[in-house]
Tab-separated table of C-alpha atoms and ligand atoms in Angstrom:
chain	number	residue	atom	x	y	z
A	233	MET	CA	-13.684	98.205	68.822
A	234	ALA	CA	-14.169	98.131	72.817
A	235	ARG	CA	-17.237	96.561	74.050
A	236	ALA	CA	-20.426	98.872	74.965
A	237	ARG	CA	-21.029	97.089	78.120
A	238	THR	CA	-23.111	98.367	81.026
A	239	LEU	CA	-21.926	97.512	84.562
A	240	VAL	CA	-24.574	98.864	87.566
A	241	ILE	CA	-23.228	98.373	91.122
A	242	GLY	CA	-25.658	99.080	93.853
A	243	LEU	CA	-24.961	99.915	97.265
A	244	ASP	CA	-27.747	99.822	99.576
A	245	CYS	CA	-28.560	102.798	101.844
A	246	VAL	CA	-25.473	104.918	101.371
A	247	PRO	CA	-26.232	108.830	101.401
A	248	PRO	CA	-24.423	111.070	99.012
A	249	GLU	CA	-22.182	112.890	101.711
A	250	LEU	CA	-20.931	109.629	102.986
A	251	ILE	CA	-19.254	108.602	99.821
A	252	PHE	CA	-18.757	112.007	98.058
A	253	GLU	CA	-17.375	113.612	101.386
A	254	ARG	CA	-16.897	111.524	104.612
A	255	TYR	CA	-15.275	108.732	102.959
A	256	ARG	CA	-13.868	110.270	99.646
A	257	ASP	CA	-10.239	109.689	100.743
A	258	ALA	CA	-11.177	105.993	101.364
A	259	MET	CA	-12.274	105.711	98.046
A	260	PRO	CA	-10.197	106.462	95.312
A	261	ASN	CA	-12.032	104.333	92.427
A	262	VAL	CA	-15.485	105.780	93.099
A	263	THR	CA	-13.547	109.452	93.496
A	264	ARG	CA	-12.056	108.930	89.853
A	265	LEU	CA	-15.463	107.560	88.350
A	266	ALA	CA	-17.304	110.711	89.754
A	267	SER	CA	-14.741	112.970	88.379
A	268	SER	CA	-14.649	111.658	84.914
A	269	GLY	CA	-18.660	111.386	84.644
A	270	SER	CA	-21.628	112.855	86.481
A	271	PHE	CA	-22.454	112.189	89.977
A	272	GLY	CA	-24.912	113.660	92.583
A	273	PRO	CA	-27.601	112.726	95.138
A	274	LEU	CA	-30.194	110.351	93.881
A	275	ARG	CA	-33.956	111.465	95.351
A	276	SER	CA	-35.552	108.230	96.464
A	277	THR	CA	-38.788	107.105	96.306
A	278	THR	CA	-41.474	107.786	98.794
A	279	PRO	CA	-41.263	106.013	101.102
A	280	PRO	CA	-37.451	105.485	100.949
A	281	ILE	CA	-37.132	101.934	101.624
A	282	THR	CA	-35.401	99.244	99.924
A	283	VAL	CA	-38.464	97.731	98.690
A	284	PRO	CA	-40.169	99.613	96.751
A	285	ALA	CA	-36.980	101.965	95.998
A	286	TRP	CA	-35.233	99.055	94.154
A	287	PRO	CA	-37.974	97.582	92.037
A	288	SER	CA	-38.904	101.555	91.294
A	289	MET	CA	-35.659	101.845	90.145
A	290	VAL	CA	-35.220	99.144	88.013
A	291	THR	CA	-38.509	99.327	86.329
A	292	GLY	CA	-38.741	103.381	86.220
A	293	ARG	CA	-42.573	102.848	87.762
A	294	ASP	CA	-43.471	104.490	91.278
A	295	PRO	CA	-44.480	102.348	94.194
A	296	GLY	CA	-48.207	103.333	93.522
A	297	GLU	CA	-47.973	101.891	89.674
A	298	LEU	CA	-46.098	98.971	91.232
A	299	GLY	CA	-48.431	98.368	94.146
A	300	LEU	CA	-45.722	98.099	96.575
A	301	TYR	CA	-45.627	100.480	99.551
A	302	GLY	CA	-42.901	98.251	101.522
A	303	PHE	CA	-41.628	95.198	102.262
A	304	ARG	CA	-44.969	93.845	103.249
A	305	ALA	CA	-48.242	94.246	101.702
A	306	ARG	CA	-52.008	93.991	102.386
A	307	GLN	CA	-54.197	91.668	100.368
A	308	ALA	CA	-57.834	92.783	99.418
A	309	GLY	CA	-60.409	92.091	102.217
A	310	ARG	CA	-57.458	91.478	104.987
A	311	ARG	CA	-55.944	93.596	107.452
A	312	ALA	CA	-52.954	91.506	108.163
A	313	LEU	CA	-49.840	92.302	105.935
A	314	SER	CA	-47.278	89.789	104.627
A	315	LEU	CA	-43.875	90.171	102.944
A	316	VAL	CA	-44.059	90.777	99.295
A	317	THR	CA	-41.905	88.257	96.951
A	318	SER	CA	-40.953	88.805	93.171
A	319	ALA	CA	-44.174	87.358	92.122
A	320	GLU	CA	-45.628	90.742	93.152
A	321	LEU	CA	-43.360	92.648	90.924
A	322	ARG	CA	-45.204	92.605	87.493
A	323	GLU	CA	-43.564	95.328	85.472
A	324	LYS	CA	-40.805	94.322	83.244
A	325	ARG	CA	-37.113	95.070	84.969
A	326	VAL	CA	-34.795	96.908	82.847
A	327	TRP	CA	-32.860	93.690	82.192
A	328	ASP	CA	-36.064	92.041	81.312
A	329	ARG	CA	-36.165	94.885	78.162
A	330	LEU	CA	-32.516	94.528	77.495
A	331	GLY	CA	-33.095	90.775	77.017
A	332	GLU	CA	-35.825	91.327	74.634
A	333	ALA	CA	-33.596	93.640	72.698
A	334	GLY	CA	-31.352	90.791	72.185
A	335	GLN	CA	-28.884	91.791	75.068
A	336	ARG	CA	-27.131	89.152	77.257
A	337	VAL	CA	-27.805	90.019	80.951
A	338	ALA	CA	-26.678	89.152	84.598
A	339	ALA	CA	-28.950	90.631	87.491
A	340	LEU	CA	-27.260	89.489	90.720
A	341	PHE	CA	-28.363	90.241	94.518
A	342	VAL	CA	-31.088	92.695	93.193
A	343	PRO	CA	-33.617	93.022	96.050
A	344	LEU	CA	-36.824	91.867	95.282
A	345	THR	CA	-35.646	88.849	92.918
A	346	SER	CA	-36.535	86.030	94.982
A	347	PRO	CA	-37.599	83.632	93.854
A	348	PRO	CA	-35.509	84.212	90.544
A	349	LYS	CA	-37.097	84.508	87.214
A	350	PRO	CA	-36.378	83.414	83.834
A	351	VAL	CA	-33.908	86.167	82.210
A	352	ARG	CA	-31.816	86.155	78.589
A	353	GLY	CA	-29.038	85.174	81.010
A	354	VAL	CA	-28.403	84.957	84.693
A	355	GLU	CA	-30.356	86.293	87.709
A	356	VAL	CA	-29.404	85.592	90.993
A	357	SER	CA	-31.951	86.594	94.101
A	358	GLY	CA	-31.120	89.315	96.475
A	359	PHE	CA	-31.306	89.518	100.330
A	360	LEU	CA	-35.020	88.464	101.004
A	361	TRP	CA	-34.235	84.840	99.748
A	362	PRO	CA	-35.879	82.631	102.336
A	363	GLY	CA	-33.208	80.235	102.562
A	364	GLU	CA	-32.288	76.611	102.198
A	365	GLY	CA	-34.373	74.634	99.879
A	366	HIS	CA	-35.501	77.797	97.944
A	367	ALA	CA	-34.654	78.553	94.520
A	368	TRP	CA	-31.876	81.267	94.376
A	369	ALA	CA	-30.587	81.510	90.898
A	370	TRP	CA	-32.099	81.290	87.226
A	371	PRO	CA	-31.261	78.979	85.617
A	372	ARG	CA	-31.038	76.547	88.591
A	373	SER	CA	-27.868	74.963	87.391
A	374	VAL	CA	-26.227	78.007	87.919
A	375	GLU	CA	-26.742	77.337	91.779
A	376	HIS	CA	-24.190	74.433	91.984
A	377	GLU	CA	-21.722	76.148	89.572
A	378	LEU	CA	-21.655	78.852	91.753
A	379	GLU	CA	-21.705	76.932	95.086
A	380	ALA	CA	-18.736	74.802	93.892
A	381	ARG	CA	-16.609	77.790	93.453
A	382	PHE	CA	-17.536	80.336	95.829
A	383	GLY	CA	-19.108	78.397	98.934
A	384	ALA	CA	-22.566	78.553	100.571
A	385	TYR	CA	-24.731	81.172	98.953
A	386	ARG	CA	-24.711	84.380	101.164
A	387	ALA	CA	-28.067	86.208	100.416
A	388	ASP	CA	-27.628	88.365	103.451
A	389	VAL	CA	-25.653	88.446	106.840
A	390	ALA	CA	-26.772	85.485	108.981
A	391	ARG	CA	-28.484	86.243	112.633
A	392	PHE	CA	-28.590	89.653	111.743
A	393	GLY	CA	-28.806	92.006	114.914
A	394	GLU	CA	-27.238	89.293	117.157
A	395	GLN	CA	-23.561	89.522	116.347
A	396	SER	CA	-20.895	91.518	117.765
A	397	GLU	CA	-19.255	94.611	115.877
A	398	ALA	CA	-16.025	92.243	115.122
A	399	GLU	CA	-18.406	89.453	114.038
A	400	LEU	CA	-20.676	91.676	111.799
A	401	LEU	CA	-17.764	93.148	110.085
A	402	THR	CA	-16.068	89.797	109.241
A	403	GLU	CA	-19.352	88.611	107.663
A	404	LEU	CA	-20.244	91.596	105.895
A	405	ARG	CA	-16.382	91.339	104.345
A	406	ARG	CA	-17.079	87.788	103.325
A	407	MET	CA	-20.434	88.341	101.838
A	408	ALA	CA	-19.228	91.397	99.778
A	409	GLU	CA	-15.712	89.211	98.774
A	410	GLN	CA	-18.391	86.288	97.607
A	411	HIS	CA	-20.709	88.475	95.785
A	412	PHE	CA	-17.837	90.613	94.023
A	413	ALA	CA	-16.060	87.208	93.214
A	414	ILE	CA	-19.586	85.937	91.473
A	415	ALA	CA	-19.738	89.110	89.462
A	416	GLU	CA	-16.227	88.891	88.399
A	417	TYR	CA	-17.081	85.207	87.331
A	418	VAL	CA	-20.361	85.891	85.529
A	419	LEU	CA	-18.590	89.028	83.562
A	420	ASP	CA	-15.682	86.441	82.377
A	421	THR	CA	-18.042	83.293	82.019
A	422	ARG	CA	-20.984	84.665	80.492
A	423	ASP	CA	-19.556	88.126	79.153
A	424	PRO	CA	-23.124	89.980	79.580
A	425	ASP	CA	-23.764	93.115	77.641
A	426	PHE	CA	-25.607	94.334	80.966
A	427	LEU	CA	-24.612	93.339	84.552
A	428	MET	CA	-26.006	94.797	87.589
A	429	MET	CA	-25.288	93.814	91.172
A	430	VAL	CA	-26.599	95.203	94.840
A	431	GLU	CA	-24.585	94.837	97.948
A	432	ILE	CA	-26.965	95.074	100.882
A	433	GLY	CA	-24.274	94.919	103.450
A	434	THR	CA	-23.914	98.904	103.352
A	435	ASP	CA	-27.385	98.672	104.665
A	436	ARG	CA	-26.583	96.080	107.379
A	437	LEU	CA	-23.767	98.255	108.363
A	438	HIS	CA	-25.611	101.288	108.935
A	439	HIS	CA	-28.038	99.741	111.030
A	440	ALA	CA	-25.881	98.182	113.372
A	441	LEU	CA	-23.159	101.150	113.265
A	442	TRP	CA	-24.287	104.345	111.999
A	443	ARG	CA	-23.311	105.741	115.290
A	444	HIS	CA	-19.369	105.273	114.302
A	445	MET	CA	-20.050	106.510	111.148
A	446	ASP	CA	-21.886	109.908	111.406
A	447	PRO	CA	-20.750	112.861	113.117
A	448	ALA	CA	-24.086	114.187	113.636
A	449	HIS	CA	-25.056	110.954	115.786
A	450	PRO	CA	-25.737	111.936	119.301
A	451	ALA	CA	-23.608	108.814	120.249
A	452	HIS	CA	-20.820	109.495	117.866
A	453	ASP	CA	-17.430	108.928	119.197
A	454	PRO	CA	-14.708	109.401	116.463
A	455	SER	CA	-11.895	107.913	118.474
A	456	CYS	CA	-13.647	104.549	118.687
A	457	GLU	CA	-12.019	101.924	116.807
A	458	TRP	CA	-15.174	100.785	115.071
A	459	ALA	CA	-15.298	104.128	113.284
A	460	LEU	CA	-12.121	103.145	111.675
A	461	ALA	CA	-13.400	99.784	110.655
A	462	CYS	CA	-16.404	100.988	109.120
A	463	ARG	CA	-14.292	103.190	106.983
A	464	ASP	CA	-12.066	100.074	106.158
A	465	TYR	CA	-14.987	98.260	104.739
A	466	TYR	CA	-15.914	100.832	102.511
A	467	ALA	CA	-12.206	101.095	101.105
A	468	TYR	CA	-12.849	97.510	100.446
A	469	LEU	CA	-15.974	97.841	98.445
A	470	ASP	CA	-14.074	100.742	96.459
A	471	ALA	CA	-11.078	98.345	95.719
A	472	ARG	CA	-13.376	95.751	94.536
A	473	ILE	CA	-15.458	98.272	92.640
A	474	GLY	CA	-12.329	99.326	90.907
A	475	ASP	CA	-11.467	95.723	89.998
A	476	LEU	CA	-15.063	94.891	88.688
A	477	VAL	CA	-14.687	98.169	86.458
A	478	ALA	CA	-11.124	97.201	85.057
A	479	ARG	CA	-12.359	93.754	84.575
A	480	ALA	CA	-15.369	94.952	82.479
A	481	GLY	CA	-13.149	96.603	79.755
A	482	PRO	CA	-12.649	99.937	78.234
A	483	GLY	CA	-15.530	100.409	76.529
A	484	THR	CA	-18.024	100.045	79.718
A	485	ARG	CA	-19.921	102.570	80.843
A	486	THR	CA	-20.656	102.229	84.748
A	487	LEU	CA	-23.429	103.270	87.173
A	488	LEU	CA	-22.815	103.489	90.725
A	489	VAL	CA	-26.138	104.017	92.537
A	490	SER	CA	-27.987	103.539	95.863
A	491	ASP	CA	-31.546	103.480	96.835
A	492	HIS	CA	-32.209	105.527	99.556
A	493	GLY	CA	-29.653	106.965	101.997
A	494	ALA	CA	-29.087	106.875	106.169
A	495	ARG	CA	-29.531	109.346	109.127
A	496	PRO	CA	-29.098	109.069	112.809
A	497	MET	CA	-32.434	107.668	114.198
A	498	LEU	CA	-33.633	109.205	117.372
A	499	GLY	CA	-36.411	107.067	118.384
A	500	GLY	CA	-39.857	105.548	117.703
A	501	VAL	CA	-43.497	106.602	117.516
A	502	ARG	CA	-46.110	104.041	118.770
A	503	ILE	CA	-48.549	105.217	116.305
A	504	ASN	CA	-51.308	102.559	117.045
A	505	GLU	CA	-50.987	103.791	120.974
A	506	TRP	CA	-51.632	107.249	119.571
A	507	LEU	CA	-54.527	106.122	117.795
A	508	LEU	CA	-56.001	104.162	120.893
A	509	ARG	CA	-55.255	107.411	123.211
A	510	GLU	CA	-57.182	109.600	120.545
A	511	GLY	CA	-60.165	107.223	120.374
A	512	TRP	CA	-59.499	106.092	116.731
A	513	LEU	CA	-58.688	102.159	117.615
A	514	ARG	CA	-60.673	100.602	120.421
A	515	LEU	CA	-59.265	97.449	122.406
A	516	ARG	CA	-60.910	95.136	124.495
A	517	GLY	CA	-58.611	95.217	127.713
A	518	VAL	CA	-55.118	97.044	128.319
A	519	PRO	CA	-52.346	95.527	126.369
A	520	GLU	CA	-48.961	94.606	127.800
A	521	PRO	CA	-46.335	96.912	126.834
A	522	GLY	CA	-44.743	95.884	123.415
A	523	THR	CA	-47.830	94.201	121.989
A	524	ALA	CA	-48.213	93.633	118.408
A	525	LEU	CA	-51.353	94.764	116.915
A	526	SER	CA	-52.155	91.246	115.563
A	527	ASN	CA	-51.836	89.897	119.084
A	528	ALA	CA	-54.021	92.706	120.578
A	529	ASP	CA	-57.834	92.163	121.353
A	530	VAL	CA	-59.058	94.677	118.646
A	531	ASP	CA	-62.594	95.759	118.854
A	532	TRP	CA	-62.854	96.682	114.865
A	533	SER	CA	-66.439	97.383	115.160
A	534	GLU	CA	-65.575	100.393	117.045
A	535	THR	CA	-62.220	101.013	115.413
A	536	ARG	CA	-61.910	103.754	112.710
A	537	ALA	CA	-58.173	103.660	111.817
A	538	TRP	CA	-55.106	101.647	112.528
A	539	ALA	CA	-51.671	101.656	111.406
A	540	ALA	CA	-48.795	99.367	110.393
A	541	GLY	CA	-45.202	100.627	111.522
A	542	GLY	CA	-41.664	100.336	110.177
A	543	TYR	CA	-39.418	103.180	108.670
A	544	TYR	CA	-42.641	105.015	107.975
A	545	ALA	CA	-46.406	104.662	109.050
A	546	ARG	CA	-49.135	103.386	106.985
A	547	VAL	CA	-52.291	104.285	108.132
A	548	PHE	CA	-55.770	102.497	107.128
A	549	LEU	CA	-59.373	103.239	107.412
A	550	ASN	CA	-61.281	100.624	108.946
A	551	ARG	CA	-63.803	100.774	105.808
A	552	GLU	CA	-66.105	98.947	104.275
A	553	GLY	CA	-64.559	95.917	102.374
A	554	CYS	CA	-61.303	96.018	104.347
A	555	GLY	CA	-62.163	93.094	106.658
A	556	PRO	CA	-64.919	91.715	108.895
A	557	ASP	CA	-66.571	94.486	111.267
A	558	ALA	CA	-65.236	97.482	108.925
A	559	CYS	CA	-66.675	100.532	110.810
A	560	VAL	CA	-66.364	103.175	108.590
A	561	PRO	CA	-69.354	103.313	105.921
A	562	GLU	CA	-68.140	104.294	102.277
A	563	ALA	CA	-70.421	107.484	102.849
A	564	ASP	CA	-68.422	108.534	105.674
A	565	ALA	CA	-64.938	107.651	104.550
A	566	ALA	CA	-63.934	111.103	103.132
A	567	ARG	CA	-65.001	113.027	106.025
A	568	THR	CA	-63.560	110.792	108.360
A	569	LEU	CA	-60.266	110.707	106.546
A	570	ASP	CA	-60.075	114.387	106.766
A	571	GLN	CA	-60.505	114.329	110.164
A	572	LEU	CA	-57.745	111.936	110.821
A	573	ARG	CA	-55.340	113.739	108.410
A	574	ALA	CA	-55.999	116.950	110.392
A	575	ALA	CA	-55.794	115.211	114.044
A	576	LEU	CA	-52.327	113.384	112.928
A	577	SER	CA	-50.958	116.794	111.217
A	578	ALA	CA	-51.483	118.484	114.703
A	579	MET	CA	-49.620	115.749	116.347
A	580	PRO	CA	-46.675	117.293	118.524
A	581	GLY	CA	-43.300	115.696	118.652
A	582	PRO	CA	-41.621	114.399	121.739
A	583	ALA	CA	-40.691	117.682	123.032
A	584	GLY	CA	-43.740	119.489	121.883
A	585	GLU	CA	-42.349	120.377	118.582
A	586	THR	CA	-45.025	121.356	115.854
A	587	ASP	CA	-44.827	120.103	112.060
A	588	PHE	CA	-43.442	116.950	113.628
A	589	VAL	CA	-45.727	114.616	111.422
A	590	GLN	CA	-45.732	114.885	107.441
A	591	VAL	CA	-48.789	113.290	106.220
A	592	ASP	CA	-49.104	112.300	102.528
A	593	ALA	CA	-52.017	110.961	100.578
A	594	PRO	CA	-50.851	108.239	98.030
A	595	GLU	CA	-53.134	109.623	95.229
A	596	GLN	CA	-51.056	112.705	95.557
A	597	LEU	CA	-47.612	110.833	94.994
A	598	TYR	CA	-48.252	108.487	92.590
A	599	ALA	CA	-49.225	108.209	89.005
A	600	LYS	CA	-51.580	104.976	89.781
A	601	LEU	CA	-52.914	103.131	92.834
A	602	ARG	CA	-52.590	99.606	92.623
A	603	GLY	CA	-52.755	96.948	95.503
A	604	CYS	CA	-53.897	97.795	98.714
A	605	ALA	CA	-52.605	101.391	99.104
A	606	PRO	CA	-52.270	102.911	102.732
A	607	ASP	CA	-55.065	105.863	103.038
A	608	LEU	CA	-52.370	107.730	104.561
A	609	MET	CA	-48.675	107.958	105.011
A	610	LEU	CA	-46.936	109.312	107.775
A	611	THR	CA	-43.196	110.469	108.426
A	612	PHE	CA	-42.033	111.340	111.799
A	613	GLY	CA	-39.315	114.266	112.278
A	614	GLY	CA	-37.980	114.352	108.978
A	615	LEU	CA	-37.338	110.563	109.250
A	616	ALA	CA	-35.635	110.849	112.582
A	617	TYR	CA	-38.142	108.865	114.247
A	618	ARG	CA	-39.413	105.037	113.163
A	619	ALA	CA	-43.132	104.132	113.327
A	620	LEU	CA	-43.862	101.522	115.611
A	621	GLY	CA	-46.868	99.471	115.304
A	622	GLU	CA	-46.912	97.918	118.548
A	623	LEU	CA	-49.200	98.912	121.528
A	624	GLY	CA	-48.717	99.678	125.184
A	625	GLY	CA	-46.332	102.079	126.907
A	626	ASP	CA	-45.450	105.604	125.878
A	627	VAL	CA	-46.329	107.110	122.661
A	628	PHE	CA	-42.663	108.212	121.999
A	629	SER	CA	-39.796	105.461	122.499
A	630	GLU	CA	-36.116	106.220	122.446
A	631	HIS	CA	-35.647	102.826	120.728
A	632	ASP	CA	-36.840	100.771	118.073
A	633	ALA	CA	-39.038	97.530	119.796
A	634	ARG	CA	-36.497	95.304	117.747
A	635	GLY	CA	-33.319	96.448	119.849
A	636	PRO	CA	-30.823	99.250	119.327
A	637	ASP	CA	-30.644	100.319	115.731
A	638	GLY	CA	-28.843	103.681	115.186
A	639	ALA	CA	-29.864	104.514	111.717
A	640	ASN	CA	-33.133	105.420	109.905
A	641	HIS	CA	-33.275	105.835	105.980
A	642	ALA	CA	-32.875	109.058	104.415
A	643	ARG	CA	-34.642	110.419	101.075
A	644	ASP	CA	-31.491	110.752	99.258
A	645	GLY	CA	-29.062	107.843	97.925
A	646	PHE	CA	-26.444	108.632	95.199
A	647	PHE	CA	-25.279	108.012	91.898
A	648	VAL	CA	-22.409	108.344	89.584
A	649	LEU	CA	-22.559	107.607	86.139
A	650	SER	CA	-19.312	107.285	84.164
A	651	GLY	CA	-17.255	105.536	80.839
A	652	ALA	CA	-17.366	105.591	77.151
A	653	GLY	CA	-19.589	107.983	75.926
A	654	VAL	CA	-20.769	109.336	79.077
A	655	PRO	CA	-20.223	113.450	79.288
A	656	ALA	CA	-18.421	114.399	82.260
A	657	ARG	CA	-20.921	116.911	83.580
A	658	GLY	CA	-19.757	116.728	87.247
A	659	ARG	CA	-22.416	117.228	89.999
A	660	VAL	CA	-25.987	116.960	89.068
A	661	ASP	CA	-28.295	117.702	91.727
A	662	ASP	CA	-31.689	116.675	90.318
A	663	ALA	CA	-31.564	113.208	89.722
A	664	GLN	CA	-34.260	110.967	90.723
A	665	ILE	CA	-34.685	107.399	91.210
A	666	LEU	CA	-37.112	107.090	88.087
A	667	ASP	CA	-34.397	108.643	86.111
A	668	ILE	CA	-32.432	105.023	86.019
A	669	THR	CA	-34.347	103.001	83.966
A	670	PRO	CA	-34.598	105.337	81.064
A	671	THR	CA	-30.886	106.077	81.822
A	672	LEU	CA	-29.689	102.434	81.332
A	673	LEU	CA	-32.182	101.975	78.393
A	674	GLY	CA	-30.528	105.182	76.460
A	675	LEU	CA	-27.228	103.877	76.941
A	676	ALA	CA	-28.036	100.530	75.187
A	677	ASN	CA	-30.110	102.630	72.387
A	678	VAL	CA	-33.260	100.721	73.553
A	679	PRO	CA	-36.232	103.065	73.364
A	680	ALA	CA	-37.832	103.618	76.830
A	681	PRO	CA	-41.612	103.107	76.867
A	682	SER	CA	-43.548	106.504	76.635
A	683	ALA	CA	-45.154	106.060	80.096
A	684	LEU	CA	-42.057	106.124	81.878
A	685	ARG	CA	-41.638	109.592	83.327
A	686	GLY	CA	-38.024	109.519	84.433
A	687	ARG	CA	-35.235	111.295	82.240
A	688	ASP	CA	-32.241	109.773	80.578
A	689	LEU	CA	-29.116	110.860	82.679
A	690	SER	CA	-26.734	110.184	80.104
A	691	ARG	CA	-27.843	112.775	77.596
B	8	ZN	ZN1	-32.418	99.929	100.815
């Protein structure tokens, strides 16, 4: 009897229209898997960011339940944000549950697995690995074993944003080559019941070269050589996906999945500059253009709200308990927040557009609120604009503060589910990221905890 193995291959930042339509002809293996199973868009978390999206996908918990609202988090009583690590992810990942049920597991390059944790098999950290001198595999002996065969570990593209197009594409290819080779090796030597790998290279490619990939991008030129090179990279990934699926054997169930999509980025919104001009934030002196909030001389005793930038904006009320010189007494917090919400909702876009800002309250999005949740969460122009935390200059910017970047994230990633015993259901349009953990548990006949709200897509 063929082995009932589960193989998960994640591609970061891939929207459904790219893989199912634009690059369809370059991806015969993905197309074949989709036509023999089910496929469609996968609605990401709010916010649609790598962290919390992958952690939500592999735990079945929403960002509020996880207390993860982005790559960075606030600690109680402090205003500064710092990078999160796997230590902040306290929920069991799906491979932890499968391991408890007696399965042999391998989790390779999944975001937010640095430092690696003990598992019933192998875990190799993802791209947030801090670098040389830090653990990147569990057990540690695997580091030497893999390095001896596949060279120095490539967690991410080195010096991202500084290379030419050609250098970036070469490096992306080398990274994917190493990652798929490691996955094949782990499959052969560990014979896991469950293997999941995530390739971050697609996200890196999109952020650097999206203008060459998306006809909707204002700077798109279809005759440009890089348009073809991006497609070639995808064709390479498709070939490696085909190899890995074949190697996993005939009884394998395969899930291809992405954490969120990509779309053209039109510019940025300096949200703290807006708060400053509208009187919510107070400074001593006038900042130079591009000043980070942490470097500005903020008069906290007169500041009612501030924001952190990124793909979306997190807005915090300067309320009691959030740091020295808190300005908003708890008795006034609800009323102040209502005023701020109304002011932000009315903020026009760069060309005077109405309905430019979507304002969400985390307690309405999530089942629970752990950690330091923002008071309000903002997206601009349907994610066409990024949030910039810097002060100085105009409220609207055509470019990201960190240099030209053609892509922002979009709300839908994709999924393809195929293989032994998986019904050929064709296109499914309502799959959600929280469905993935119940699906993977269902495929292994391991009961999902009743607190998980997602549904099993294989049933
Ligand atoms: Zn991502």
